[in-house]
Amino acid sequence: MATQISLEESRRQKDIIKDLRMMADKEYADSGEKKKYFITTFGCQMNARDSEKLRGILEEIGYEEASEEKEANLVVYNTCTVRENAEQRVYGRLGFLKSYKKHKKDFKIVMCGCMMQQPDILESIRTKYKHVDVIMGTHNLYKFAELLKTNIDTGEIIIDIWDSHGEIVEDLPSIRKHPFKASVNIMFGCNNFCTYCIVPYVRGRERSRTPEDIVNEIKELVADGVIEVMLLGQNVNSYGKNLDNPCSFTELLKSIEEIEGLERIRFMTSHPKDLSDELIEWFGQSKKLCNHLHLPVQAGSSNLLKKMNRHYDQEKYLELVNKIKEVRPDISLTTDLIVGFPGETEEDFEATLDIVKEVEYDNSFTFIYSKRTGTPAAEMENQIDEEVVKERFNRLLETLNEIIAKNNAKKVGQDFEVLVEDKNKNKEGMVSGRTTSNHLVHLKGGEELIGKIVKVHITGSKTFYLIGEMV
Ligand code: SAH
Ligand code: SF4
Ligand code: F3S
């Protein structure tokens, strides 16, 4: 039944897209100029995936991408609210757009993403930034064409934010950055309520797409030239538990493995509390699962992990790491870390340094704790002094960088398969790609290599990349 409704809804949206296309074609015939859009993504990979969908809709209705914001007729800010600095960047840019709007007729500003799901932020944008044309949330992105059309038809500011999700509507157009790799949402939302985190409040409860829908989407992507997929969810390890016909994440991975022509499978994010033995075992057998696991630990101290509501302690986490290294000794492990969670003592912080040294991560996203109103941690006593946090943060980075550089140096002299992704931005005649362990490699070569998997001999290493030669 749910599929029936979403098919109907997507048909309705496609009709609106067609109407807008006719309007744009007519304007193009009159002016000789295509309208241009510019999208900025402020958040995570899920946010980026949403931007691909917006891009798809905009191109379908006849817009083309502008190379700079100031050349655009329509600007989209796809926002993030996970930390305060992500929000500050949005406000800064939004203020700036006011001057474009003054000088350009028909200049449209669309705001969407996680910030919009926060009532106080919405209110402040509505009252202080009146130059915004369309505001939508995270649950109704697929209605973008409809909201834009209503704004064009009425000239009114259109605000449409839902508290919770409706149908899953996934078969609308989308445009990916690279023809050879793609991100695929396998689930939305989060049920975990880690005490520091705002995501469950702005993305709603966990819901999974059916395995059939996911496999079909990937098959279509592969037919279109994709060889690597990134499966996305806030906690992929709890995928499929609430489906009418439950399906574990590992079962899903096994069906995806069978898709002919697909070479590499990645996923994120994997919550340690739900990482199953079934998945670890599959890591030992799969030919397509990349040699990389992003397993956010957040902190090393069991005491802090408890306050964070992570449902594992240091011991359990290290046990998982050992099990994984048993089936794949050379797997690359990466993580997320938070410094300065309320009540973090020097001893707690040192436990974070210890776990980093013990696991020897290949990379980490490292964050300073940011107080998010509405989360339990924001109400906790003992918020840590900014100076103390900064000092700890720098010590953590130093420790991490040393380990990352050491791990990279070990790769010199070895051969790896690299999927070449881009021309090197800084050096002519060089390209850049990724090993299955997600290490960035720069090598000599031309554009013809982009999208191909080549064997590369590593000749040098730095903290954040490797250098190699094709063999
Ligand atoms: N679902 C993923 C993480 C999504 S948010 C997981 O649980 O692993 C990405 C990262 O942002 C988190 O892993 C955490 O390290 C960081 N983060 C979330 N809320 C934060 C906050 N209030 N302050 C600082 N970092 C935060
Ligand atoms: Fe946030 Fe925790 Fe959910 Fe990750 S698992 S999105 S950190 S609440
Ligand atoms: Fe992602 Fe930021 Fe939203 S991390 S889910 S875009 S709050």
PDB file of N, CA, C and O in Angstrom, residues 373-442:
ATOM      1  N   THR A 373      20.710  22.677  21.834  1.00  0.00           N
ATOM      2  CA  THR A 373      19.517  22.885  22.656  1.00  0.00           C
ATOM      3  C   THR A 373      18.480  21.800  22.366  1.00  0.00           C
ATOM      4  O   THR A 373      18.221  21.486  21.202  1.00  0.00           O
ATOM      5  N   GLY A 374      17.930  21.251  23.431  1.00  0.00           N
ATOM      6  CA  GLY A 374      16.915  20.209  23.253  1.00  0.00           C
ATOM      7  C   GLY A 374      17.456  18.816  23.491  1.00  0.00           C
ATOM      8  O   GLY A 374      16.693  17.874  23.686  1.00  0.00           O
ATOM      9  N   THR A 375      18.787  18.671  23.474  1.00  0.00           N
ATOM     10  CA  THR A 375      19.370  17.347  23.738  1.00  0.00           C
ATOM     11  C   THR A 375      19.648  17.222  25.242  1.00  0.00           C
ATOM     12  O   THR A 375      19.896  18.234  25.910  1.00  0.00           O
ATOM     13  N   PRO A 376      19.658  15.999  25.778  1.00  0.00           N
ATOM     14  CA  PRO A 376      19.926  15.825  27.215  1.00  0.00           C
ATOM     15  C   PRO A 376      21.291  16.386  27.638  1.00  0.00           C
ATOM     16  O   PRO A 376      21.411  16.958  28.731  1.00  0.00           O
ATOM     17  N   ALA A 377      22.310  16.278  26.795  1.00  0.00           N
ATOM     18  CA  ALA A 377      23.647  16.725  27.201  1.00  0.00           C
ATOM     19  C   ALA A 377      23.700  18.235  27.433  1.00  0.00           C
ATOM     20  O   ALA A 377      24.504  18.717  28.238  1.00  0.00           O
ATOM     21  N   ALA A 378      22.836  18.971  26.737  1.00  0.00           N
ATOM     22  CA  ALA A 378      22.846  20.429  26.890  1.00  0.00           C
ATOM     23  C   ALA A 378      22.464  20.828  28.309  1.00  0.00           C
ATOM     24  O   ALA A 378      22.817  21.901  28.788  1.00  0.00           O
ATOM     25  N   GLU A 379      21.723  19.934  28.980  1.00  0.00           N
ATOM     26  CA  GLU A 379      21.266  20.212  30.353  1.00  0.00           C
ATOM     27  C   GLU A 379      22.232  19.674  31.398  1.00  0.00           C
ATOM     28  O   GLU A 379      22.030  19.854  32.592  1.00  0.00           O
ATOM     29  N   MET A 380      23.255  18.950  30.960  1.00  0.00           N
ATOM     30  CA  MET A 380      24.156  18.321  31.940  1.00  0.00           C
ATOM     31  C   MET A 380      25.045  19.347  32.624  1.00  0.00           C
ATOM     32  O   MET A 380      25.403  20.362  32.028  1.00  0.00           O
ATOM     33  N   GLU A 381      25.405  19.011  33.866  1.00  0.00           N
ATOM     34  CA  GLU A 381      26.322  19.893  34.601  1.00  0.00           C
ATOM     35  C   GLU A 381      27.726  19.704  34.072  1.00  0.00           C
ATOM     36  O   GLU A 381      28.008  18.750  33.368  1.00  0.00           O
ATOM     37  N   ASN A 382      28.611  20.631  34.496  1.00  0.00           N
ATOM     38  CA  ASN A 382      30.019  20.470  34.140  1.00  0.00           C
ATOM     39  C   ASN A 382      30.313  20.611  32.659  1.00  0.00           C
ATOM     40  O   ASN A 382      30.983  19.770  32.064  1.00  0.00           O
ATOM     41  N   GLN A 383      29.731  21.606  32.021  1.00  0.00           N
ATOM     42  CA  GLN A 383      30.113  21.878  30.637  1.00  0.00           C
ATOM     43  C   GLN A 383      31.587  22.315  30.714  1.00  0.00           C
ATOM     44  O   GLN A 383      31.978  23.041  31.614  1.00  0.00           O
ATOM     45  N   ILE A 384      32.394  21.845  29.768  1.00  0.00           N
ATOM     46  CA  ILE A 384      33.840  22.031  29.913  1.00  0.00           C
ATOM     47  C   ILE A 384      34.284  23.388  29.361  1.00  0.00           C
ATOM     48  O   ILE A 384      33.834  23.812  28.299  1.00  0.00           O
ATOM     49  N   ASP A 385      35.223  23.974  30.064  1.00  0.00           N
ATOM     50  CA  ASP A 385      35.778  25.265  29.688  1.00  0.00           C
ATOM     51  C   ASP A 385      36.415  25.212  28.285  1.00  0.00           C
ATOM     52  O   ASP A 385      37.134  24.271  27.950  1.00  0.00           O
ATOM     53  N   GLU A 386      36.147  26.256  27.509  1.00  0.00           N
ATOM     54  CA  GLU A 386      36.589  26.291  26.111  1.00  0.00           C
ATOM     55  C   GLU A 386      38.095  26.089  25.942  1.00  0.00           C
ATOM     56  O   GLU A 386      38.555  25.365  25.054  1.00  0.00           O
ATOM     57  N   GLU A 387      38.876  26.740  26.824  1.00  0.00           N
ATOM     58  CA  GLU A 387      40.342  26.639  26.731  1.00  0.00           C
ATOM     59  C   GLU A 387      40.817  25.214  26.953  1.00  0.00           C
ATOM     60  O   GLU A 387      41.699  24.714  26.241  1.00  0.00           O
ATOM     61  N   VAL A 388      40.210  24.554  27.949  1.00  0.00           N
ATOM     62  CA  VAL A 388      40.583  23.158  28.259  1.00  0.00           C
ATOM     63  C   VAL A 388      40.259  22.277  27.051  1.00  0.00           C
ATOM     64  O   VAL A 388      41.057  21.431  26.635  1.00  0.00           O
ATOM     65  N   VAL A 389      39.093  22.508  26.466  1.00  0.00           N
ATOM     66  CA  VAL A 389      38.686  21.684  25.326  1.00  0.00           C
ATOM     67  C   VAL A 389      39.649  21.875  24.163  1.00  0.00           C
ATOM     68  O   VAL A 389      40.079  20.911  23.523  1.00  0.00           O
ATOM     69  N   LYS A 390      40.006  23.122  23.897  1.00  0.00           N
ATOM     70  CA  LYS A 390      40.897  23.400  22.753  1.00  0.00           C
ATOM     71  C   LYS A 390      42.233  22.702  22.927  1.00  0.00           C
ATOM     72  O   LYS A 390      42.781  22.128  21.989  1.00  0.00           O
ATOM     73  N   GLU A 391      42.733  22.768  24.163  1.00  0.00           N
ATOM     74  CA  GLU A 391      44.027  22.158  24.440  1.00  0.00           C
ATOM     75  C   GLU A 391      43.939  20.635  24.237  1.00  0.00           C
ATOM     76  O   GLU A 391      44.803  20.025  23.618  1.00  0.00           O
ATOM     77  N   ARG A 392      42.863  20.035  24.735  1.00  0.00           N
ATOM     78  CA  ARG A 392      42.683  18.583  24.553  1.00  0.00           C
ATOM     79  C   ARG A 392      42.521  18.232  23.073  1.00  0.00           C
ATOM     80  O   ARG A 392      43.069  17.249  22.586  1.00  0.00           O
ATOM     81  N   PHE A 393      41.745  19.057  22.382  1.00  0.00           N
ATOM     82  CA  PHE A 393      41.488  18.818  20.957  1.00  0.00           C
ATOM     83  C   PHE A 393      42.821  18.789  20.184  1.00  0.00           C
ATOM     84  O   PHE A 393      43.069  17.887  19.381  1.00  0.00           O
ATOM     85  N   ASN A 394      43.681  19.748  20.482  1.00  0.00           N
ATOM     86  CA  ASN A 394      44.971  19.798  19.785  1.00  0.00           C
ATOM     87  C   ASN A 394      45.848  18.601  20.130  1.00  0.00           C
ATOM     88  O   ASN A 394      46.514  18.047  19.263  1.00  0.00           O
ATOM     89  N   ARG A 395      45.804  18.186  21.411  1.00  0.00           N
ATOM     90  CA  ARG A 395      46.584  17.011  21.797  1.00  0.00           C
ATOM     91  C   ARG A 395      46.082  15.769  21.053  1.00  0.00           C
ATOM     92  O   ARG A 395      46.851  14.925  20.617  1.00  0.00           O
ATOM     93  N   LEU A 396      44.744  15.677  20.929  1.00  0.00           N
ATOM     94  CA  LEU A 396      44.162  14.525  20.235  1.00  0.00           C
ATOM     95  C   LEU A 396      44.571  14.525  18.756  1.00  0.00           C
ATOM     96  O   LEU A 396      44.966  13.492  18.208  1.00  0.00           O
ATOM     97  N   LEU A 397      44.511  15.700  18.130  1.00  0.00           N
ATOM     98  CA  LEU A 397      44.892  15.776  16.707  1.00  0.00           C
ATOM     99  C   LEU A 397      46.338  15.353  16.513  1.00  0.00           C
ATOM    100  O   LEU A 397      46.665  14.624  15.577  1.00  0.00           O
ATOM    101  N   GLU A 398      47.192  15.816  17.421  1.00  0.00           N
ATOM    102  CA  GLU A 398      48.615  15.460  17.323  1.00  0.00           C
ATOM    103  C   GLU A 398      48.812  13.948  17.380  1.00  0.00           C
ATOM    104  O   GLU A 398      49.519  13.370  16.569  1.00  0.00           O
ATOM    105  N   THR A 399      48.137  13.331  18.353  1.00  0.00           N
ATOM    106  CA  THR A 399      48.246  11.874  18.515  1.00  0.00           C
ATOM    107  C   THR A 399      47.731  11.165  17.262  1.00  0.00           C
ATOM    108  O   THR A 399      48.373  10.252  16.738  1.00  0.00           O
ATOM    109  N   LEU A 400      46.562  11.612  16.793  1.00  0.00           N
ATOM    110  CA  LEU A 400      45.969  10.978  15.614  1.00  0.00           C
ATOM    111  C   LEU A 400      46.866  11.122  14.393  1.00  0.00           C
ATOM    112  O   LEU A 400      47.130  10.140  13.682  1.00  0.00           O
ATOM    113  N   ASN A 401      47.338  12.342  14.164  1.00  0.00           N
ATOM    114  CA  ASN A 401      48.120  12.583  12.954  1.00  0.00           C
ATOM    115  C   ASN A 401      49.391  11.749  12.924  1.00  0.00           C
ATOM    116  O   ASN A 401      49.798  11.257  11.864  1.00  0.00           O
ATOM    117  N   GLU A 402      49.963  11.570  14.084  1.00  0.00           N
ATOM    118  CA  GLU A 402      51.177  10.747  14.153  1.00  0.00           C
ATOM    119  C   GLU A 402      50.865   9.302  13.746  1.00  0.00           C
ATOM    120  O   GLU A 402      51.585   8.693  12.972  1.00  0.00           O
ATOM    121  N   ILE A 403      49.742   8.796  14.264  1.00  0.00           N
ATOM    122  CA  ILE A 403      49.356   7.405  13.963  1.00  0.00           C
ATOM    123  C   ILE A 403      48.987   7.263  12.486  1.00  0.00           C
ATOM    124  O   ILE A 403      49.394   6.312  11.815  1.00  0.00           O
ATOM    125  N   ILE A 404      48.235   8.237  11.973  1.00  0.00           N
ATOM    126  CA  ILE A 404      47.803   8.172  10.568  1.00  0.00           C
ATOM    127  C   ILE A 404      49.035   8.187   9.658  1.00  0.00           C
ATOM    128  O   ILE A 404      49.143   7.393   8.717  1.00  0.00           O
ATOM    129  N   ALA A 405      49.985   9.083   9.974  1.00  0.00           N
ATOM    130  CA  ALA A 405      51.194   9.182   9.152  1.00  0.00           C
ATOM    131  C   ALA A 405      51.989   7.870   9.213  1.00  0.00           C
ATOM    132  O   ALA A 405      52.504   7.400   8.194  1.00  0.00           O
ATOM    133  N   LYS A 406      52.045   7.285  10.382  1.00  0.00           N
ATOM    134  CA  LYS A 406      52.787   6.022  10.547  1.00  0.00           C
ATOM    135  C   LYS A 406      52.120   4.898   9.742  1.00  0.00           C
ATOM    136  O   LYS A 406      52.780   4.135   9.030  1.00  0.00           O
ATOM    137  N   ASN A 407      50.799   4.821   9.834  1.00  0.00           N
ATOM    138  CA  ASN A 407      50.065   3.809   9.064  1.00  0.00           C
ATOM    139  C   ASN A 407      50.287   4.003   7.566  1.00  0.00           C
ATOM    140  O   ASN A 407      50.470   3.034   6.827  1.00  0.00           O
ATOM    141  N   ASN A 408      50.251   5.254   7.136  1.00  0.00           N
ATOM    142  CA  ASN A 408      50.447   5.537   5.714  1.00  0.00           C
ATOM    143  C   ASN A 408      51.846   5.134   5.265  1.00  0.00           C
ATOM    144  O   ASN A 408      52.024   4.575   4.180  1.00  0.00           O
ATOM    145  N   ALA A 409      52.835   5.414   6.099  1.00  0.00           N
ATOM    146  CA  ALA A 409      54.228   5.101   5.727  1.00  0.00           C
ATOM    147  C   ALA A 409      54.399   3.593   5.514  1.00  0.00           C
ATOM    148  O   ALA A 409      55.166   3.166   4.652  1.00  0.00           O
ATOM    149  N   LYS A 410      53.610   2.805   6.250  1.00  0.00           N
ATOM    150  CA  LYS A 410      53.700   1.336   6.103  1.00  0.00           C
ATOM    151  C   LYS A 410      53.235   0.875   4.724  1.00  0.00           C
ATOM    152  O   LYS A 410      53.506  -0.241   4.299  1.00  0.00           O
ATOM    153  N   LYS A 411      52.466   1.735   4.057  1.00  0.00           N
ATOM    154  CA  LYS A 411      51.910   1.341   2.755  1.00  0.00           C
ATOM    155  C   LYS A 411      52.925   1.507   1.621  1.00  0.00           C
ATOM    156  O   LYS A 411      52.737   0.985   0.521  1.00  0.00           O
ATOM    157  N   VAL A 412      53.985   2.253   1.890  1.00  0.00           N
ATOM    158  CA  VAL A 412      54.996   2.492   0.847  1.00  0.00           C
ATOM    159  C   VAL A 412      55.634   1.154   0.470  1.00  0.00           C
ATOM    160  O   VAL A 412      55.978   0.354   1.331  1.00  0.00           O
ATOM    161  N   GLY A 413      55.723   0.919  -0.865  1.00  0.00           N
ATOM    162  CA  GLY A 413      56.309  -0.335  -1.339  1.00  0.00           C
ATOM    163  C   GLY A 413      55.251  -1.381  -1.662  1.00  0.00           C
ATOM    164  O   GLY A 413      55.534  -2.378  -2.312  1.00  0.00           O
ATOM    165  N   GLN A 414      53.992  -1.139  -1.227  1.00  0.00           N
ATOM    166  CA  GLN A 414      52.928  -2.113  -1.525  1.00  0.00           C
ATOM    167  C   GLN A 414      52.115  -1.684  -2.754  1.00  0.00           C
ATOM    168  O   GLN A 414      52.155  -0.520  -3.146  1.00  0.00           O
ATOM    169  N   ASP A 415      51.387  -2.645  -3.322  1.00  0.00           N
ATOM    170  CA  ASP A 415      50.521  -2.348  -4.471  1.00  0.00           C
ATOM    171  C   ASP A 415      49.048  -2.362  -4.039  1.00  0.00           C
ATOM    172  O   ASP A 415      48.653  -3.222  -3.262  1.00  0.00           O
ATOM    173  N   PHE A 416      48.291  -1.418  -4.567  1.00  0.00           N
ATOM    174  CA  PHE A 416      46.861  -1.357  -4.238  1.00  0.00           C
ATOM    175  C   PHE A 416      46.041  -1.060  -5.493  1.00  0.00           C
ATOM    176  O   PHE A 416      46.534  -0.411  -6.407  1.00  0.00           O
ATOM    177  N   GLU A 417      44.778  -1.512  -5.463  1.00  0.00           N
ATOM    178  CA  GLU A 417      43.870  -1.121  -6.550  1.00  0.00           C
ATOM    179  C   GLU A 417      43.281   0.231  -6.197  1.00  0.00           C
ATOM    180  O   GLU A 417      42.796   0.435  -5.085  1.00  0.00           O
ATOM    181  N   VAL A 418      43.340   1.131  -7.165  1.00  0.00           N
ATOM    182  CA  VAL A 418      42.858   2.490  -6.924  1.00  0.00           C
ATOM    183  C   VAL A 418      41.767   2.818  -7.946  1.00  0.00           C
ATOM    184  O   VAL A 418      41.963   2.612  -9.143  1.00  0.00           O
ATOM    185  N   LEU A 419      40.629   3.288  -7.453  1.00  0.00           N
ATOM    186  CA  LEU A 419      39.608   3.790  -8.369  1.00  0.00           C
ATOM    187  C   LEU A 419      39.908   5.271  -8.595  1.00  0.00           C
ATOM    188  O   LEU A 419      39.818   6.077  -7.659  1.00  0.00           O
ATOM    189  N   VAL A 420      40.295   5.589  -9.827  1.00  0.00           N
ATOM    190  CA  VAL A 420      40.668   6.977 -10.122  1.00  0.00           C
ATOM    191  C   VAL A 420      39.393   7.825 -10.206  1.00  0.00           C
ATOM    192  O   VAL A 420      38.450   7.472 -10.916  1.00  0.00           O
ATOM    193  N   GLU A 421      39.379   8.928  -9.445  1.00  0.00           N
ATOM    194  CA  GLU A 421      38.138   9.706  -9.337  1.00  0.00           C
ATOM    195  C   GLU A 421      38.180  11.080 -10.003  1.00  0.00           C
ATOM    196  O   GLU A 421      37.180  11.559 -10.500  1.00  0.00           O
ATOM    197  N   ASP A 422      39.341  11.739  -9.933  1.00  0.00           N
ATOM    198  CA  ASP A 422      39.395  13.126 -10.403  1.00  0.00           C
ATOM    199  C   ASP A 422      40.772  13.459 -10.968  1.00  0.00           C
ATOM    200  O   ASP A 422      41.745  12.794 -10.648  1.00  0.00           O
ATOM    201  N   LYS A 423      40.801  14.572 -11.725  1.00  0.00           N
ATOM    202  CA  LYS A 423      42.102  15.170 -12.053  1.00  0.00           C
ATOM    203  C   LYS A 423      42.643  15.745 -10.760  1.00  0.00           C
ATOM    204  O   LYS A 423      41.880  16.237  -9.934  1.00  0.00           O
ATOM    205  N   ASN A 424      43.967  15.716 -10.587  1.00  0.00           N
ATOM    206  CA  ASN A 424      44.527  16.327  -9.386  1.00  0.00           C
ATOM    207  C   ASN A 424      44.357  17.839  -9.474  1.00  0.00           C
ATOM    208  O   ASN A 424      44.659  18.451 -10.499  1.00  0.00           O
ATOM    209  N   LYS A 425      43.841  18.418  -8.374  1.00  0.00           N
ATOM    210  CA  LYS A 425      43.503  19.839  -8.428  1.00  0.00           C
ATOM    211  C   LYS A 425      44.745  20.714  -8.490  1.00  0.00           C
ATOM    212  O   LYS A 425      44.729  21.809  -9.038  1.00  0.00           O
ATOM    213  N   ASN A 426      45.824  20.240  -7.919  1.00  0.00           N
ATOM    214  CA  ASN A 426      47.011  21.100  -7.820  1.00  0.00           C
ATOM    215  C   ASN A 426      48.073  20.846  -8.873  1.00  0.00           C
ATOM    216  O   ASN A 426      48.845  21.735  -9.192  1.00  0.00           O
ATOM    217  N   LYS A 427      48.125  19.616  -9.370  1.00  0.00           N
ATOM    218  CA  LYS A 427      49.232  19.308 -10.275  1.00  0.00           C
ATOM    219  C   LYS A 427      48.741  18.793 -11.625  1.00  0.00           C
ATOM    220  O   LYS A 427      47.997  17.816 -11.696  1.00  0.00           O
ATOM    221  N   GLU A 428      49.176  19.442 -12.670  1.00  0.00           N
ATOM    222  CA  GLU A 428      48.887  19.043 -14.045  1.00  0.00           C
ATOM    223  C   GLU A 428      49.472  17.636 -14.275  1.00  0.00           C
ATOM    224  O   GLU A 428      50.544  17.316 -13.765  1.00  0.00           O
ATOM    225  N   GLY A 429      48.765  16.792 -15.036  1.00  0.00           N
ATOM    226  CA  GLY A 429      49.311  15.469 -15.374  1.00  0.00           C
ATOM    227  C   GLY A 429      49.201  14.456 -14.246  1.00  0.00           C
ATOM    228  O   GLY A 429      49.765  13.361 -14.334  1.00  0.00           O
ATOM    229  N   MET A 430      48.475  14.818 -13.178  1.00  0.00           N
ATOM    230  CA  MET A 430      48.279  13.875 -12.068  1.00  0.00           C
ATOM    231  C   MET A 430      46.780  13.638 -11.876  1.00  0.00           C
ATOM    232  O   MET A 430      45.961  14.520 -12.140  1.00  0.00           O
ATOM    233  N   VAL A 431      46.441  12.436 -11.400  1.00  0.00           N
ATOM    234  CA  VAL A 431      45.050  12.156 -11.035  1.00  0.00           C
ATOM    235  C   VAL A 431      45.012  11.647  -9.599  1.00  0.00           C
ATOM    236  O   VAL A 431      46.052  11.303  -9.034  1.00  0.00           O
ATOM    237  N   SER A 432      43.796  11.616  -9.026  1.00  0.00           N
ATOM    238  CA  SER A 432      43.660  11.171  -7.647  1.00  0.00           C
ATOM    239  C   SER A 432      42.562  10.128  -7.550  1.00  0.00           C
ATOM    240  O   SER A 432      41.567  10.198  -8.280  1.00  0.00           O
ATOM    241  N   GLY A 433      42.766   9.181  -6.655  1.00  0.00           N
ATOM    242  CA  GLY A 433      41.742   8.148  -6.488  1.00  0.00           C
ATOM    243  C   GLY A 433      41.777   7.565  -5.100  1.00  0.00           C
ATOM    244  O   GLY A 433      42.482   8.066  -4.220  1.00  0.00           O
ATOM    245  N   ARG A 434      40.996   6.514  -4.906  1.00  0.00           N
ATOM    246  CA  ARG A 434      40.880   5.896  -3.578  1.00  0.00           C
ATOM    247  C   ARG A 434      41.143   4.396  -3.661  1.00  0.00           C
ATOM    248  O   ARG A 434      40.680   3.719  -4.572  1.00  0.00           O
ATOM    249  N   THR A 435      41.864   3.884  -2.665  1.00  0.00           N
ATOM    250  CA  THR A 435      42.015   2.439  -2.499  1.00  0.00           C
ATOM    251  C   THR A 435      40.715   1.934  -1.875  1.00  0.00           C
ATOM    252  O   THR A 435      39.894   2.734  -1.414  1.00  0.00           O
ATOM    253  N   THR A 436      40.543   0.613  -1.779  1.00  0.00           N
ATOM    254  CA  THR A 436      39.300   0.146  -1.152  1.00  0.00           C
ATOM    255  C   THR A 436      39.327   0.509   0.334  1.00  0.00           C
ATOM    256  O   THR A 436      38.293   0.624   0.971  1.00  0.00           O
ATOM    257  N   SER A 437      40.533   0.714   0.882  1.00  0.00           N
ATOM    258  CA  SER A 437      40.636   1.122   2.291  1.00  0.00           C
ATOM    259  C   SER A 437      40.343   2.617   2.470  1.00  0.00           C
ATOM    260  O   SER A 437      40.513   3.154   3.558  1.00  0.00           O
ATOM    261  N   ASN A 438      39.947   3.250   1.376  1.00  0.00           N
ATOM    262  CA  ASN A 438      39.571   4.666   1.357  1.00  0.00           C
ATOM    263  C   ASN A 438      40.749   5.625   1.516  1.00  0.00           C
ATOM    264  O   ASN A 438      40.574   6.773   1.901  1.00  0.00           O
ATOM    265  N   HIS A 439      41.948   5.147   1.245  1.00  0.00           N
ATOM    266  CA  HIS A 439      43.103   6.044   1.271  1.00  0.00           C
ATOM    267  C   HIS A 439      43.165   6.818  -0.039  1.00  0.00           C
ATOM    268  O   HIS A 439      42.975   6.255  -1.118  1.00  0.00           O
ATOM    269  N   LEU A 440      43.449   8.108   0.097  1.00  0.00           N
ATOM    270  CA  LEU A 440      43.563   8.970  -1.079  1.00  0.00           C
ATOM    271  C   LEU A 440      44.955   8.771  -1.693  1.00  0.00           C
ATOM    272  O   LEU A 440      45.963   8.831  -0.980  1.00  0.00           O
ATOM    273  N   VAL A 441      44.996   8.515  -2.999  1.00  0.00           N
ATOM    274  CA  VAL A 441      46.278   8.282  -3.682  1.00  0.00           C
ATOM    275  C   VAL A 441      46.399   9.236  -4.865  1.00  0.00           C
ATOM    276  O   VAL A 441      45.471   9.362  -5.663  1.00  0.00           O
ATOM    277  N   HIS A 442      47.551   9.916  -4.970  1.00  0.00           N
ATOM    278  CA  HIS A 442      47.822  10.743  -6.139  1.00  0.00           C
ATOM    279  C   HIS A 442      48.805   9.981  -7.033  1.00  0.00           C
ATOM    280  O   HIS A 442      49.784   9.416  -6.536  1.00  0.00           O
TER     281      HIS A 442
END
